[in-house]
Structures are given as structure tokens and as C-alpha cells.
Short mmCIF file of C-alpha atoms and ligand atoms in Angstrom, two decimals:
data_model
loop_
_atom_site.label_atom_id
_atom_site.label_comp_id
_atom_site.label_asym_id
_atom_site.label_seq_id
_atom_site.Cartn_x
_atom_site.Cartn_y
_atom_site.Cartn_z
CA UNK A 1 -115.96 -14.58 -29.74
CA UNK A 2 -114.00 -17.63 -28.61
CA UNK A 3 -111.48 -15.39 -26.87
CA UNK A 4 -114.11 -13.79 -24.67
CA UNK A 5 -115.21 -17.22 -23.52
CA UNK A 6 -111.61 -18.21 -22.91
CA UNK A 7 -110.90 -15.18 -20.68
CA UNK A 8 -114.04 -15.83 -18.61
CA UNK A 9 -112.22 -18.67 -16.82
CA UNK A 10 -110.15 -16.10 -14.89
CA UNK A 11 -113.21 -14.50 -13.30
CA UNK A 12 -113.44 -16.30 -9.99
CA UNK A 13 -116.93 -15.95 -8.54
CA UNK A 14 -115.87 -16.26 -4.93
CA UNK A 15 -118.88 -14.53 -3.32
CA UNK A 16 -121.37 -17.27 -4.11
CA UNK A 17 -119.09 -20.08 -2.95
CA UNK A 18 -119.73 -21.79 0.36
CA UNK A 19 -117.18 -21.85 3.18
CA UNK A 20 -114.53 -24.46 2.46
CA UNK A 21 -112.22 -25.58 -0.32
CA UNK A 22 -113.12 -25.30 -4.01
CA UNK A 23 -110.97 -26.32 -6.94
CA UNK A 24 -110.68 -24.83 -10.41
CA UNK A 25 -108.66 -25.85 -13.45
CA UNK A 26 -107.37 -23.01 -15.55
CA UNK A 27 -105.48 -23.18 -18.80
CA UNK A 28 -102.96 -20.79 -20.28
CA UNK A 29 -102.05 -21.14 -23.93
CA UNK A 30 -101.41 -18.96 -26.97
CA UNK A 31 -104.82 -17.27 -26.66
CA UNK A 32 -103.70 -15.73 -23.37
CA UNK A 33 -100.86 -13.93 -25.15
CA UNK A 34 -103.11 -12.48 -27.83
CA UNK A 35 -104.15 -10.09 -25.07
CA UNK A 36 -101.02 -10.00 -22.91
CA UNK A 37 -98.58 -9.20 -25.65
CA UNK A 38 -95.11 -10.26 -24.70
CA UNK A 39 -92.10 -10.31 -26.99
CA UNK A 40 -90.21 -12.83 -24.90
CA UNK A 41 -92.98 -15.40 -24.63
CA UNK A 42 -93.87 -16.87 -28.02
CA UNK A 43 -96.27 -19.49 -26.81
CA UNK A 44 -97.27 -21.33 -23.66
CA UNK A 45 -98.98 -24.46 -22.47
CA UNK A 46 -99.65 -24.25 -18.75
CA UNK A 47 -102.12 -26.12 -16.58
CA UNK A 48 -103.13 -24.34 -13.42
CA UNK A 49 -104.86 -25.94 -10.49
CA UNK A 50 -106.44 -23.33 -8.25
CA UNK A 51 -107.42 -24.41 -4.79
CA UNK A 52 -109.58 -21.75 -3.17
CA UNK A 53 -110.15 -21.89 0.55
CA UNK A 54 -113.08 -19.68 1.42
CA UNK A 55 -113.36 -18.39 4.97
CA UNK A 56 -115.68 -15.83 6.60
CA UNK A 57 -113.69 -12.71 5.73
CA UNK A 58 -111.04 -13.95 3.36
CA UNK A 59 -110.25 -16.26 0.50
CA UNK A 60 -106.97 -18.09 0.22
CA UNK A 61 -105.98 -18.78 -3.38
CA UNK A 62 -103.33 -21.42 -3.96
CA UNK A 63 -102.11 -21.77 -7.51
CA UNK A 64 -100.12 -24.69 -8.79
CA UNK A 65 -98.72 -23.99 -12.25
CA UNK A 66 -97.19 -26.70 -14.44
CA UNK A 67 -96.21 -26.43 -18.04
CA UNK A 68 -93.94 -24.88 -20.56
CA UNK A 69 -93.16 -21.56 -22.15
CA UNK A 70 -91.82 -21.17 -25.67
CA UNK A 71 -89.00 -18.63 -25.55
CA UNK A 72 -86.33 -17.57 -28.00
CA UNK A 73 -82.74 -18.78 -27.54
CA UNK A 74 -80.24 -15.92 -27.04
CA UNK A 75 -77.56 -17.86 -28.93
CA UNK A 76 -79.18 -19.42 -32.01
CA UNK A 77 -82.42 -17.37 -32.08
CA UNK A 78 -84.55 -20.50 -32.47
CA UNK A 79 -87.48 -21.37 -30.21
CA UNK A 80 -86.75 -23.23 -27.02
CA UNK A 81 -88.96 -24.99 -24.51
CA UNK A 82 -88.78 -23.85 -20.93
CA UNK A 83 -90.44 -26.28 -18.54
CA UNK A 84 -91.46 -24.96 -15.15
CA UNK A 85 -93.47 -25.70 -12.04
CA UNK A 86 -94.47 -23.01 -9.58
CA UNK A 87 -96.62 -22.68 -6.48
CA UNK A 88 -98.11 -19.28 -5.66
CA UNK A 89 -100.40 -17.88 -3.03
CA UNK A 90 -102.80 -14.96 -3.04
CA UNK A 91 -104.92 -13.79 -0.13
CA UNK A 92 -108.13 -11.92 -0.76
CA UNK A 93 -109.27 -10.01 2.30
CA UNK A 94 -112.88 -8.98 2.26
CA UNK A 95 -113.42 -5.64 3.96
CA UNK A 96 -115.98 -2.84 4.08
CA UNK A 97 -113.48 -0.06 3.55
CA UNK A 98 -111.17 0.60 0.66
CA UNK A 99 -107.61 -0.33 1.54
CA UNK A 100 -104.37 -0.47 -0.38
CA UNK A 101 -102.18 -3.49 0.08
CA UNK A 102 -98.42 -3.20 0.37
CA UNK A 103 -97.94 -6.90 -0.12
CA UNK A 104 -98.35 -8.10 -3.71
CA UNK A 105 -99.83 -11.37 -2.45
CA UNK A 106 -102.58 -9.68 -0.44
CA UNK A 107 -105.56 -7.94 -2.01
CA UNK A 108 -108.30 -6.06 -0.19
CA UNK A 109 -111.68 -6.34 -1.79
CA UNK A 110 -114.96 -4.68 -0.90
CA UNK A 111 -117.69 -6.90 0.50
CA UNK A 112 -119.97 -5.79 -2.38
CA UNK A 113 -117.70 -7.47 -4.92
CA UNK A 114 -118.76 -10.83 -6.32
CA UNK A 115 -115.92 -11.67 -8.68
CA UNK A 116 -112.15 -11.53 -8.51
CA UNK A 117 -110.24 -11.71 -11.77
CA UNK A 118 -106.90 -13.54 -11.50
CA UNK A 119 -105.70 -12.89 -15.05
CA UNK A 120 -103.19 -10.11 -14.28
CA UNK A 121 -101.86 -11.95 -11.24
CA UNK A 122 -101.21 -15.03 -13.38
CA UNK A 123 -99.59 -13.00 -16.11
CA UNK A 124 -97.14 -11.51 -13.62
CA UNK A 125 -96.32 -14.93 -12.16
CA UNK A 126 -95.64 -16.36 -15.61
CA UNK A 127 -93.62 -13.38 -16.75
CA UNK A 128 -91.49 -13.69 -13.59
CA UNK A 129 -90.62 -17.24 -14.71
CA UNK A 130 -88.78 -16.07 -17.82
CA UNK A 131 -85.08 -16.52 -17.05
CA UNK A 132 -82.55 -13.74 -17.73
CA UNK A 133 -80.36 -16.06 -19.77
CA UNK A 134 -82.28 -18.11 -22.27
CA UNK A 135 -80.23 -20.64 -24.18
CA UNK A 136 -80.63 -24.22 -25.30
CA UNK A 137 -77.41 -25.19 -23.45
CA UNK A 138 -78.72 -23.85 -20.15
CA UNK A 139 -81.81 -26.01 -20.54
CA UNK A 140 -80.04 -29.19 -21.63
CA UNK A 141 -81.14 -28.79 -25.21
CA UNK A 142 -79.08 -28.34 -28.36
CA UNK A 143 -78.69 -25.14 -30.29
CA UNK A 144 -79.23 -25.12 -34.02
CA UNK A 145 -75.61 -25.10 -35.25
CA UNK A 146 -76.58 -24.09 -38.78
CA UNK A 147 -78.32 -21.03 -37.40
CA UNK A 148 -75.26 -20.09 -35.33
CA UNK A 149 -73.05 -20.34 -38.43
CA UNK A 150 -75.54 -18.30 -40.43
CA UNK A 151 -75.64 -15.61 -37.73
CA UNK A 152 -71.81 -15.50 -37.60
CA UNK A 153 -71.46 -15.14 -41.36
CA UNK A 154 -74.13 -12.47 -41.44
CA UNK A 155 -72.70 -10.41 -38.63
CA UNK A 156 -69.23 -10.55 -40.29
CA UNK A 157 -70.70 -9.42 -43.59
CA UNK A 158 -72.60 -6.69 -41.87
CA UNK A 159 -69.45 -5.48 -40.12
CA UNK A 160 -67.64 -5.33 -43.46
CA UNK A 161 -70.50 -3.41 -45.04
CA UNK A 162 -70.90 -1.05 -42.15
CA UNK A 163 -67.37 0.33 -42.12
CA UNK A 164 -67.41 2.13 -45.50
CA UNK A 165 -70.82 3.58 -44.72
CA UNK A 166 -69.53 5.00 -41.47
CA UNK A 167 -66.67 6.55 -43.39
CA UNK A 168 -69.12 8.21 -45.78
CA UNK A 169 -71.21 9.50 -42.90
CA UNK A 170 -68.17 10.97 -41.24
CA UNK A 171 -67.27 12.73 -44.50
CA UNK A 172 -70.73 14.23 -44.81
CA UNK A 173 -70.56 15.48 -41.23
CA UNK A 174 -67.20 17.11 -41.83
CA UNK A 175 -68.47 18.81 -44.95
CA UNK A 176 -71.47 20.23 -43.11
CA UNK A 177 -69.28 21.68 -40.41
ZN1 ZN B 201 -80.09 -22.18 -29.13
#
């Protein structure tokens, strides 16, 4: 149960911490995506430094993320490395009543709670990093030219093959009417 142990790192036991700043090192790699299935992210290698500032009635989480995502190039369909660095903040407000937060960076938590799990928050941050356009050129890398040629040849062949089939389908439709 290696995975279970891996995911434990995201349970932040804030209640037992003393007032002041505490630091944690978290790691996101392929194991993370065995649970958070994502078609766009093939792999990842991200180091996260979490600096937690505990106060009387709140905890301030500051995340510094550094690393890379392995995405798929839109042009040549080969893997590409996307390097990124991001700073994020999350405020945990400890309260005695249940409250909904309208701000995605503020969470209200009951004073009975001991642990806050940051896994989903991190997943959303990382997913937000995926750019709309993903190509080697945009990231100063080189596309696989052989793959591009292969894709071109294949799509041409497919177009040639598709036409007669469409014709046949049309004929069938006409007959049925
Ligand atoms: Zn490419």
C-alpha cells in the first residue's frame, strides 16, 4: 500500500501545531495521477514547499510549486515538458459554525477538525497550469518532424478512404427512404 502512504503527505495536521511558521515539503509525481486521472497530464515532477503560518483562529498556507508537467504536443502528438513555477495561498479560518466560503482561497473549518487535506486544492492548481495551446514550438522545443509527416500521410490516406464510404452510406440512406 505504497500509494496510501504517499497520499498521507497531503493530510496537514494543523491542530496540533504551535502558533508560528511550520514548513512542509510535498512531492507530486506520477503516483498522484493514478488517483487524479487526467488525460492531459501524462506525468509530473513537482516539488512543493508549504509554509504554514498558524495563528489563533486561522492558518495561512503558502504554497510554492516548482517543477514540470509532461503534456502531449498538439502538433506532433509526442510528449513535451512544461516547466512551471507558481505561488499560491490558502487561508483556513477556524470557526465554531459551519460556513460556506465564496472565495476559493478561503476555507472555513470547524474547530473540532484536526486535519486539513490539501490534495484537491493542489490538483486544481496544477490543472490550472495546463496551457490551452500545447506545442513544442511554444515552449522552445522541437517537434518530432517524422511524426508530423506520418500524421499528414495518415490523415490524407484516411480522407481518401473516407469518401467512398460516405458515398455508400448515403446510398443506403436513400434506399431506406
Ligand atoms: Zn511537437
